[in-house]
Amino acid sequence: MKYFSLTLFAVFSLSAFSQSILLKGGMVHSGTGAEATLQDILISGNEIAKIGNNLTINGKTQVIELNGLPVTPGLISPMSNLGIVEINALDVTRDDESDILKAGFSIFNAFNPHSTGIPWNRSNGVTSAITSPGSSSFPMFGLASYFILDGSLEIKGLKDIAMFGRMGASYGSRAETLTILESLLELGQKASNTPVEEILEMRLADQLELQAQDILALNNLVNNGLPFVLETNRAVDILQAIALQKKYGLNLVLSSVEEAPMVIEQLQASGIPVIIDPMDNIPNSFDELGSSLLLGKVLDQAGIKVMFSTQRSHNYHLMRQGSGNAVAHGMSYQSAIRGMTLTVAETFKLGNRGSIIEGKIADIVVWDADPLEPSSFPKFVFIEGKSQDLSSRSTRLTERYTNKDDKPSSYKH
Amino acid sequence: MKNILHLSALLLLITSCSDMGTLPNLDLEDQKDYFASTYTPMESEPTLFKSANIYDGLGGEFIGYDLLVADGKIIEFGQALSNSGVKVIDASGQWITPGIFDIHSHMGVYSAPGVSTSSDGNEATSPVTAEVWAEHSVWTQDPQFALALKGGVTSFHVLPGSANLFGGRGATFKNISQNTIQAMKFPDAPHSLKMACGENPKRVYGNRRQSPSTRMGNMAGYRSAWIDAVEYRDGMNERDADQRPTRDLAMDTLKGVLDGEILIQNHCYRAEEMAMMIEMSKEFNYQVTTFHHAVEAYKIADLLADEGICAAMWADWWGFKHEAYDMVPANIAIIDQARNGTGCAIVHSDDAVGIQHLNQEAAKAMAAGNRAGYSISKAHAMKWITSNPAKAAGVLEHTGSIEAGKDADIVLWTHNPFSVYARAQQVLIDGAVAYDMNDPKKQPITDFDLGIINPQINRVQ
């Protein structure tokens, strides 16, 4: 709980006084991996007060009849740029890169809760997200933070919850990348009993132009179990990553892992969770020759914890389509739901989120149809027990341009 | 296309012979159609699909129909067709659609792996490169072809990139990997000319301190080229060969557009820029066939319908650049429904992953349209990835729908193709089984894929 922000607690206690809501008769996917069952969910304040059938309620409770509609925990993106990148090709709208900091670059203070990507993803069922620094040529990009996507200016989330980085093809040799990565981890080891100033004077730290923040982050990574999300694809690189996990006792999460099926036994034994884009079966580089649509299935059948990323331009909700494709190719349905919810919360220690269980925070989505079908859409989105507005710039523009009044569109509002 | 290529060949003869002061005795039938398709269908056997559910790609839905294909063509579909002497496939409960057609692909010109040596899609050395042809860049062993095939894509149109105002010619292909480009080219398909609006050309050339660096610079660049093209066209129409200009590859392409033989495929995001491109087409008297990406097409949906211009769009991409900021997921539906449903909407990919799932992209667009208040059926939405793109590529008479006499380019799906769980079970191209999910011998493995993991293991699909 070291990384838990204070504002999170404050906001929870304030919202505890809002009224109760009963979601009656939904097909509830709890996020735990259990089969869905027809249940009522009583939301009281910001949390899930009760789950069951024929729950008794008081007169003040608002009842919403679901008639069997699917219900899931709010989706959690494990890897996004929400709140820190407005338009990718416009640097002035980007806050995801640093010229000075490396491992210690935190994006937390750049988060803009008014970024248009937030209502868009929220209306599509994503209730919270991990926002990570953009990739750089350095093997560690910096620190990701977790954000609740209710659009509030009082930012709710968890600061600096994971390090993101990459290992594999680069402009130099991957052997060099690996050497630098190991040297950084060794600096992190030293940081447990060496003053930061002293480490900064070491030759490598000096050569790599490391700052105090970088050393503190390396310390958390190596000595305090900070999750390290490392992107890697080539089978032999995955084995190198597993070796690093063992040697330095890292809390490793591997992302992309397109050639994981070739080293599935070692990956399984390592217990490392993974983040994949199940639709990316393109051999985009010579590191990814083994990419395939079967990745989700192979990982799932080995019992490896799978989460979902998507590279599709600000559309983090499309992890539904990605996981749906994984299911179409043999992944289990409930592993897919879990991978978008509880698995993310567990892996990154996001507190009481990611499942529909009594006592958990009420981040809940009611869907108009199968949530893994990309054509389905939320009927209701609850964040911390509050029903969210499902509008976005897209819905406003759609209203404007389907309005046939005979006047300039700038007057249709 | 045949005509213009005949003419090009003829012009070569003219320039070489005119030195002798005499016109050769030209026989058009003798002129070679350079770079023409040499595609021939794979071997096929007459096949009857029994009791299938069929979307015909023209808006029709037929439940429990039989479909007969033979000699590479669709023979007929109806109820209780005779099955004597043909292979019978029980397709009950399954769905058949026309082969998926992608109007915007860079397969082959941006091959996988996406390394610098395979980056052949943008001749970004000058804003006007109408002289280049995308097909001259295509790598026949691109592993992306086979992946798209597995997604039901039987034909696709390969375009140059969008760095330039005029990016060059695009070409249409049948999705059978072969060892020459010509062997993959869709027979008798017209060329297109790729044009690009907006941010890309002005960024690429503005960064080099050359024109265009602004949108107005873009417009000036197009118009100057069209002025030259009109002069070239008129010159080429001179009766006296001595009066004709020297042959120019870029001008040949622009002339082909003015003559109505080459179709304009125009990368353009913003509404006012699309309207400007339409105005320019009237200034120089040519037709825009399709606006591509067209993130703001919904703002001028009636104009596009009135002008008979298609829009090829993504279901939901946005935010990666400023001109893609005003995305609405109902864009495709709004275009489709414009002017009492006379609009021409296309779902395109521009992406090697997206091309494998165009059915899912259409499903998202249909659902978004219906949420916006329309009543669009699956049968109707199927047009967006079959007949409409085939029309926009100028090959609707050959493919893009299930009609007697057309090429037997069809997909047999495991489930309804608007579901994420649907996979292409069989893909037929000209009646031949190009892909069968249950038969490894009927799954293409490109040279690139073969033995690349280790000598005994092909790249997995």
mmCIF file of C-alpha atoms in Angstrom, chain B residues 61 98 138 140 156 185 188 219 253 257 304 306-307 332 371 381 394 443 452:
data_model
loop_
_atom_site.group_PDB
_atom_site.id
_atom_site.type_symbol
_atom_site.label_atom_id
_atom_site.label_comp_id
_atom_site.label_asym_id
_atom_site.label_seq_id
_atom_site.Cartn_x
_atom_site.Cartn_y
_atom_site.Cartn_z
ATOM 1 C CA GLU B 61 -30.288 -12.204 -46.881
ATOM 2 C CA PRO B 98 -18.949 -12.599 -50.929
ATOM 3 C CA VAL B 138 4.912 -5.076 -54.070
ATOM 4 C CA THR B 140 4.996 -11.118 -53.401
ATOM 5 C CA PHE B 156 -7.596 -5.894 -52.123
ATOM 6 C CA LYS B 185 -3.141 -8.687 -60.404
ATOM 7 C CA ASP B 188 -9.075 -5.972 -66.104
ATOM 8 C CA MET B 219 -4.267 22.963 -53.140
ATOM 9 C CA THR B 253 -1.368 8.947 -64.937
ATOM 10 C CA VAL B 257 -7.811 10.326 -64.650
ATOM 11 C CA LEU B 304 -20.894 13.006 -50.999
ATOM 12 C CA ASP B 306 -25.111 13.942 -54.345
ATOM 13 C CA GLU B 307 -21.723 13.684 -56.041
ATOM 14 C CA ILE B 332 -20.037 4.912 -41.730
ATOM 15 C CA ARG B 371 -27.460 3.367 -31.614
ATOM 16 C CA ALA B 381 -23.966 -3.591 -43.687
ATOM 17 C CA GLY B 394 -14.014 -0.556 -60.539
ATOM 18 C CA GLN B 443 -3.418 -22.796 -46.170
ATOM 19 C CA ILE B 452 11.841 -19.456 -40.630
#
